[in-house]
GROMACS .gro file of C-alpha atoms in nm:
model
  305
    1MET     CA    1  -6.164  -1.396  -0.174
    2LEU     CA    2  -5.854  -1.282  -0.359
    3ALA     CA    3  -5.670  -1.580  -0.502
    4GLY     CA    4  -5.301  -1.613  -0.575
    5VAL     CA    5  -5.188  -1.264  -0.475
    6ALA     CA    6  -4.809  -1.268  -0.519
    7HIS     CA    7  -4.596  -1.074  -0.278
    8ALA     CA    8  -4.250  -0.962  -0.382
    9ALA     CA    9  -3.980  -1.106  -0.160
   10ASP     CA   10  -3.839  -0.859   0.090
   11PRO     CA   11  -3.512  -0.707  -0.034
   12LEU     CA   12  -3.178  -0.824   0.102
   13THR     CA   13  -3.061  -0.553   0.340
   14VAL     CA   14  -2.692  -0.474   0.301
   15GLY     CA   15  -2.476  -0.254   0.523
   16VAL     CA   16  -2.142  -0.141   0.383
   17LEU     CA   17  -1.860   0.019   0.581
   18ILE     CA   18  -1.612   0.210   0.366
   19PRO     CA   19  -1.359   0.340   0.622
   20GLY     CA   20  -1.204   0.593   0.381
   21SER     CA   21  -1.334   0.817   0.104
   22LYS     CA   22  -1.538   0.661  -0.176
   23SER     CA   23  -1.359   0.896  -0.417
   24ASP     CA   24  -0.996   0.815  -0.325
   25LYS     CA   25  -0.906   0.678  -0.673
   26GLY     CA   26  -0.801   0.361  -0.494
   27TRP     CA   27  -0.922   0.080  -0.271
   28MET     CA   28  -1.226   0.258  -0.125
   29GLU     CA   29  -1.346   0.391  -0.460
   30SER     CA   30  -1.310   0.046  -0.613
   31GLY     CA   31  -1.524  -0.095  -0.331
   32TYR     CA   32  -1.785   0.173  -0.387
   33ASP     CA   33  -1.786   0.103  -0.762
   34GLY     CA   34  -1.861  -0.262  -0.684
   35LEU     CA   35  -2.147  -0.159  -0.457
   36ALA     CA   36  -2.288   0.069  -0.728
   37ALA     CA   37  -2.263  -0.216  -0.982
   38ALA     CA   38  -2.450  -0.449  -0.747
   39GLN     CA   39  -2.723  -0.188  -0.692
   40LYS     CA   40  -2.760  -0.153  -1.068
   41ALA     CA   41  -2.772  -0.531  -1.116
   42TYR     CA   42  -3.020  -0.610  -0.837
   43GLY     CA   43  -3.232  -0.296  -0.823
   44ASP     CA   44  -3.504  -0.321  -0.559
   45LYS     CA   45  -3.394  -0.673  -0.465
   46ILE     CA   46  -3.138  -0.516  -0.233
   47LYS     CA   47  -3.155  -0.224   0.008
   48VAL     CA   48  -2.823  -0.062   0.096
   49GLN     CA   49  -2.701   0.141   0.393
   50MET     CA   50  -2.348   0.278   0.358
   51ILE     CA   51  -2.119   0.447   0.611
   52GLU     CA   52  -1.793   0.604   0.488
   53ASN     CA   53  -1.498   0.799   0.628
   54ILE     CA   54  -1.486   0.636   0.970
   55ASN     CA   55  -1.174   0.650   1.182
   56TYR     CA   56  -1.050   0.345   1.370
   57ALA     CA   57  -1.188   0.458   1.706
   58ASP     CA   58  -1.544   0.474   1.567
   59MET     CA   59  -1.531   0.161   1.346
   60GLU     CA   60  -1.682  -0.078   1.599
   61GLN     CA   61  -1.979   0.149   1.669
   62ALA     CA   62  -2.039   0.198   1.296
   63LEU     CA   63  -2.045  -0.180   1.247
   64VAL     CA   64  -2.289  -0.224   1.536
   65ASN     CA   65  -2.513   0.032   1.366
   66LEU     CA   66  -2.500  -0.159   1.038
   67ALA     CA   67  -2.536  -0.504   1.196
   68SER     CA   68  -2.846  -0.407   1.390
   69LYS     CA   69  -3.030  -0.310   1.068
   70ASN     CA   70  -2.896  -0.537   0.793
   71GLN     CA   71  -2.877  -0.906   0.696
   72LEU     CA   72  -2.534  -0.870   0.534
   73VAL     CA   73  -2.257  -0.635   0.648
   74ILE     CA   74  -1.948  -0.575   0.434
   75GLY     CA   75  -1.627  -0.424   0.571
   76VAL     CA   76  -1.423  -0.276   0.286
   77GLY     CA   77  -1.058  -0.316   0.384
   78GLY     CA   78  -0.845  -0.539   0.604
   79GLN     CA   79  -0.841  -0.260   0.863
   80THR     CA   80  -1.205  -0.352   0.941
   81GLN     CA   81  -1.120  -0.715   1.024
   82ALA     CA   82  -1.058  -0.685   1.399
   83ALA     CA   83  -1.375  -0.480   1.455
   84VAL     CA   84  -1.586  -0.705   1.227
   85THR     CA   85  -1.467  -1.018   1.410
   86LYS     CA   86  -1.561  -0.862   1.744
   87VAL     CA   87  -1.902  -0.727   1.639
   88ALA     CA   88  -1.998  -1.044   1.447
   89LYS     CA   89  -1.995  -1.241   1.774
   90ARG     CA   90  -2.265  -1.008   1.906
   91PHE     CA   91  -2.483  -1.050   1.596
   92PRO     CA   92  -2.474  -1.425   1.515
   93LYS     CA   93  -2.769  -1.406   1.273
   94THR     CA   94  -2.604  -1.137   1.058
   95LYS     CA   95  -2.364  -1.232   0.780
   96PHE     CA   96  -2.035  -1.040   0.764
   97SER     CA   97  -1.792  -1.026   0.469
   98ILE     CA   98  -1.449  -0.863   0.488
   99VAL     CA   99  -1.303  -0.743   0.158
  100GLY     CA  100  -0.930  -0.773   0.210
  101GLY     CA  101  -0.966  -1.020   0.493
  102ASN     CA  102  -0.690  -1.266   0.570
  103LYS     CA  103  -0.670  -1.590   0.764
  104GLY     CA  104  -0.763  -1.488   1.115
  105ASP     CA  105  -1.009  -1.587   1.385
  106THR     CA  106  -1.271  -1.826   1.252
  107VAL     CA  107  -1.617  -1.693   1.329
  108PRO     CA  108  -1.918  -1.890   1.197
  109ASN     CA  109  -2.088  -1.584   1.045
  110VAL     CA  110  -1.779  -1.412   0.894
  111ALA     CA  111  -1.634  -1.454   0.543
  112GLY     CA  112  -1.287  -1.318   0.471
  113TYR     CA  113  -1.205  -1.247   0.107
  114ASP     CA  114  -0.830  -1.226   0.047
  115VAL     CA  115  -0.742  -1.005  -0.252
  116LYS     CA  116  -0.386  -1.146  -0.243
  117GLN     CA  117  -0.224  -0.806  -0.299
  118ALA     CA  118   0.128  -0.952  -0.277
  119GLU     CA  119   0.067  -1.155  -0.594
  120ILE     CA  120  -0.026  -0.861  -0.811
  121ALA     CA  121   0.235  -0.640  -0.639
  122PHE     CA  122   0.503  -0.876  -0.777
  123VAL     CA  123   0.357  -0.828  -1.126
  124ALA     CA  124   0.339  -0.451  -1.068
  125GLY     CA  125   0.708  -0.452  -0.973
  126ALA     CA  126   0.793  -0.633  -1.295
  127THR     CA  127   0.588  -0.377  -1.487
  128ALA     CA  128   0.757  -0.084  -1.311
  129ALA     CA  129   1.099  -0.225  -1.402
  130MET     CA  130   0.993  -0.256  -1.767
  131LEU     CA  131   0.866   0.103  -1.776
  132SER     CA  132   1.143   0.270  -1.572
  133LYS     CA  133   1.398   0.477  -1.762
  134THR     CA  134   1.622   0.542  -1.459
  135GLY     CA  135   1.640   0.189  -1.322
  136VAL     CA  136   1.492   0.303  -0.989
  137VAL     CA  137   1.139   0.223  -0.870
  138SER     CA  138   0.957   0.303  -0.546
  139TYR     CA  139   0.671   0.189  -0.325
  140VAL     CA  140   0.480   0.381  -0.059
  141GLY     CA  141   0.259   0.189   0.181
  142GLY     CA  142   0.026   0.324   0.446
  143MET     CA  143   0.008   0.130   0.771
  144GLU     CA  144   0.303  -0.102   0.829
  145ILE     CA  145   0.093  -0.417   0.872
  146PRO     CA  146   0.187  -0.762   0.732
  147SER     CA  147  -0.025  -0.752   0.414
  148ILE     CA  148   0.102  -0.404   0.318
  149VAL     CA  149   0.465  -0.489   0.400
  150ASN     CA  150   0.444  -0.819   0.210
  151ALA     CA  151   0.306  -0.639  -0.095
  152GLY     CA  152   0.599  -0.397  -0.079
  153LYS     CA  153   0.849  -0.683  -0.058
  154GLU     CA  154   0.692  -0.857  -0.357
  155PHE     CA  155   0.689  -0.534  -0.559
  156GLY     CA  156   1.064  -0.509  -0.506
  157LYS     CA  157   1.114  -0.878  -0.592
  158GLY     CA  158   0.905  -0.840  -0.909
  159ALA     CA  159   1.115  -0.546  -1.022
  160ALA     CA  160   1.438  -0.741  -0.960
  161TYR     CA  161   1.294  -1.040  -1.147
  162VAL     CA  162   1.284  -0.830  -1.466
  163ASN     CA  163   1.595  -0.623  -1.397
  164PRO     CA  164   1.840  -0.768  -1.140
  165LYS     CA  165   2.021  -0.431  -1.128
  166ILE     CA  166   1.706  -0.235  -1.039
  167LYS     CA  167   1.722  -0.007  -0.733
  168TYR     CA  168   1.415  -0.031  -0.511
  169VAL     CA  169   1.307   0.237  -0.261
  170GLU     CA  170   1.042   0.149   0.000
  171ASN     CA  171   0.863   0.380   0.246
  172TYR     CA  172   0.568   0.362   0.488
  173THR     CA  173   0.374   0.664   0.609
  174GLY     CA  174   0.182   0.494   0.892
  175ASP     CA  175  -0.142   0.635   0.751
  176PHE     CA  176  -0.334   0.547   0.432
  177ASP     CA  177  -0.485   0.894   0.408
  178ASN     CA  178  -0.205   1.137   0.498
  179VAL     CA  179  -0.139   1.339   0.181
  180ALA     CA  180   0.162   1.534   0.316
  181LYS     CA  181   0.346   1.223   0.437
  182SER     CA  182   0.296   1.032   0.112
  183LYS     CA  183   0.414   1.332  -0.089
  184GLU     CA  184   0.723   1.358   0.130
  185ALA     CA  185   0.795   0.983   0.094
  186THR     CA  186   0.755   1.000  -0.285
  187LEU     CA  187   0.981   1.307  -0.315
  188ALA     CA  188   1.244   1.126  -0.108
  189ALA     CA  189   1.228   0.831  -0.351
  190ILE     CA  190   1.248   1.063  -0.652
  191ALA     CA  191   1.559   1.222  -0.498
  192GLN     CA  192   1.714   0.873  -0.512
  193GLY     CA  193   1.629   0.845  -0.882
  194ALA     CA  194   1.288   0.675  -0.878
  195ASP     CA  195   1.076   0.745  -1.186
  196MET     CA  196   0.807   0.476  -1.139
  197HIS     CA  197   0.599   0.454  -0.822
  198TYR     CA  198   0.356   0.202  -0.675
  199HIS     CA  199   0.143   0.233  -0.363
  200ILE     CA  200  -0.106   0.093  -0.122
  201LEU     CA  201  -0.266   0.418  -0.009
  202ASN     CA  202  -0.614   0.566   0.004
  203LEU     CA  203  -0.640   0.947   0.003
  204GLY     CA  204  -0.263   0.957   0.058
  205LEU     CA  205  -0.234   0.880  -0.314
  206ARG     CA  206  -0.301   1.250  -0.378
  207GLY     CA  207   0.035   1.332  -0.219
  208MET     CA  208   0.209   1.084  -0.446
  209GLU     CA  209   0.032   1.239  -0.745
  210GLN     CA  210   0.146   1.587  -0.643
  211ALA     CA  211   0.509   1.474  -0.615
  212ALA     CA  212   0.500   1.282  -0.945
  213LYS     CA  213   0.349   1.578  -1.133
  214GLU     CA  214   0.605   1.820  -0.988
  215LYS     CA  215   0.900   1.596  -1.078
  216ASN     CA  216   0.767   1.444  -1.402
  217THR     CA  217   0.762   1.083  -1.279
  218ARG     CA  218   0.481   0.827  -1.313
  219ILE     CA  219   0.263   0.599  -1.104
  220ILE     CA  220   0.130   0.247  -1.149
  221GLY     CA  221  -0.231   0.278  -1.040
  222SER     CA  222  -0.410   0.028  -0.821
  223TYR     CA  223  -0.741  -0.153  -0.805
  224THR     CA  224  -0.918  -0.037  -1.124
  225ASP     CA  225  -0.825  -0.010  -1.494
  226ARG     CA  226  -0.852   0.359  -1.585
  227CYS     CA  227  -0.621   0.353  -1.889
  228GLY     CA  228  -0.645   0.666  -2.100
  229THR     CA  229  -0.785   0.891  -1.828
  230ASP     CA  230  -0.458   1.035  -1.691
  231PRO     CA  231  -0.108   1.035  -1.847
  232LEU     CA  232   0.039   1.016  -1.497
  233TYR     CA  233  -0.063   0.649  -1.498
  234PRO     CA  234   0.095   0.424  -1.765
  235ALA     CA  235  -0.034   0.102  -1.604
  236TYR     CA  236  -0.281  -0.031  -1.349
  237SER     CA  237  -0.282  -0.333  -1.121
  238ILE     CA  238  -0.633  -0.472  -1.084
  239THR     CA  239  -0.714  -0.578  -0.731
  240GLY     CA  240  -1.081  -0.677  -0.736
  241VAL     CA  241  -1.205  -0.486  -0.434
  242GLY     CA  242  -1.529  -0.393  -0.610
  243TYR     CA  243  -1.554  -0.743  -0.753
  244GLN     CA  244  -1.548  -0.884  -0.400
  245VAL     CA  245  -1.817  -0.644  -0.279
  246GLU     CA  246  -2.033  -0.763  -0.572
  247TYR     CA  247  -1.944  -1.125  -0.491
  248ALA     CA  248  -2.056  -1.093  -0.128
  249ILE     CA  249  -2.391  -0.941  -0.230
  250LYS     CA  250  -2.445  -1.195  -0.511
  251GLU     CA  251  -2.376  -1.488  -0.279
  252ALA     CA  252  -2.607  -1.357  -0.006
  253GLN     CA  253  -2.881  -1.263  -0.252
  254SER     CA  254  -2.876  -1.610  -0.410
  255GLY     CA  255  -2.864  -1.792  -0.078
  256ASN     CA  256  -2.516  -1.931  -0.145
  257TRP     CA  257  -2.319  -1.713   0.098
  258LYS     CA  258  -2.059  -1.907   0.298
  259ALA     CA  259  -1.849  -1.811   0.598
  260GLY     CA  260  -1.474  -1.874   0.614
  261TYR     CA  261  -1.157  -1.766   0.438
  262LYS     CA  262  -1.163  -1.744   0.058
  263PRO     CA  263  -0.857  -1.651  -0.150
  264PHE     CA  264  -0.917  -1.453  -0.468
  265GLY     CA  265  -0.607  -1.331  -0.656
  266LEU     CA  266  -0.495  -1.438  -1.003
  267ALA     CA  267  -0.662  -1.779  -0.975
  268MET     CA  268  -1.006  -1.611  -0.974
  269GLY     CA  269  -0.953  -1.444  -1.312
  270PRO     CA  270  -0.891  -1.091  -1.443
  271LYS     CA  271  -1.183  -0.928  -1.258
  272ALA     CA  272  -1.023  -1.039  -0.931
  273SER     CA  273  -0.657  -0.973  -1.016
  274ASP     CA  274  -0.475  -0.853  -1.326
  275MET     CA  275  -0.213  -0.616  -1.464
  276VAL     CA  276  -0.290  -0.372  -1.743
  277ILE     CA  277  -0.016  -0.175  -1.919
  278CYS     CA  278  -0.176   0.104  -2.120
  279GLY     CA  279  -0.060   0.062  -2.479
  280ALA     CA  280   0.153  -0.242  -2.395
  281THR     CA  281   0.384  -0.380  -2.662
  282PRO     CA  282   0.335  -0.751  -2.752
  283ASP     CA  283   0.666  -0.826  -2.576
  284MET     CA  284   0.554  -0.655  -2.254
  285LYS     CA  285   0.220  -0.836  -2.260
  286ALA     CA  286   0.390  -1.172  -2.317
  287LYS     CA  287   0.628  -1.111  -2.024
  288ILE     CA  288   0.346  -1.015  -1.790
  289ASP     CA  289   0.133  -1.313  -1.896
  290ALA     CA  290   0.427  -1.549  -1.836
  291ILE     CA  291   0.489  -1.403  -1.488
  292LYS     CA  292   0.121  -1.434  -1.393
  293LYS     CA  293   0.119  -1.795  -1.514
  294ASP     CA  294   0.431  -1.875  -1.311
  295ILE     CA  295   0.277  -1.723  -0.996
  296GLU     CA  296  -0.041  -1.926  -1.044
  297SER     CA  297   0.155  -2.248  -1.097
  298GLY     CA  298   0.374  -2.184  -0.794
  299LYS     CA  299   0.693  -2.158  -1.000
  300ILE     CA  300   0.722  -1.802  -0.863
  301LYS     CA  301   0.643  -1.811  -0.494
  302VAL     CA  302   0.504  -1.497  -0.329
  303LEU     CA  303   0.427  -1.403   0.030
  304GLU     CA  304   0.078  -1.394   0.175
  305GLY     CA  305  -0.102  -1.060   0.172
   0.00000   0.00000   0.00000
């Protein structure tokens, strides 16, 4: 007889839905980077199935596909929340994590990770005001949903916190991926004097980039620190989308995964939320650190989102 033959544990099967493009230089790419980091960290201990570029009409079916084959399903983006909540009820033995989830329906097998975009949007607004030469800053959001609108409001408030005379221009395109609409919105802001832009867009960011390059204005990037890679971007807000994808996989792989709402944001540290000004002066860094501290303490109150 063969004695003590050890069998490797079966890998954790993970299904990931990235609704947009994994190379959008924004939210979706950050999520994909987190997935890639988890694959590197866990190797053959996890087995991944990924679906990307899914429109809203097909999201539910894509999630059913993933849920029927995987132990953990991750929806990258708050726009997956409604479909995840619905599909999760059909697959009670599958764990679901929503990156960018907010307080919604409580489902016993769903975890919602709140990136708290409004927090870091306030800090981004303060940064934009510091970097603006014209005293005008702008924001372009995609879908006009509460979390995106709240982030826009806090960006404007953050800018006014640093410069009470700042002019703030806000636009929504109704679509995270529409390049032409985001370019048009950015050009309209530039026509009003804006020289620093912020966004919550996916592929639509390319339209903002086109407008900024044509008119010699600049953008505060989102989600990932890419300082030094593109002079168009003098600063980046870190919103740990990839960090949350890694977190979901780590928790499931270790057997510690829990359902329910979990806020991330500044309180979870710089991997979860941070502001990086490329080549920041000591004064700028001190101001940003003080603002972050005041948000964490509640001295500066920000909206949910």
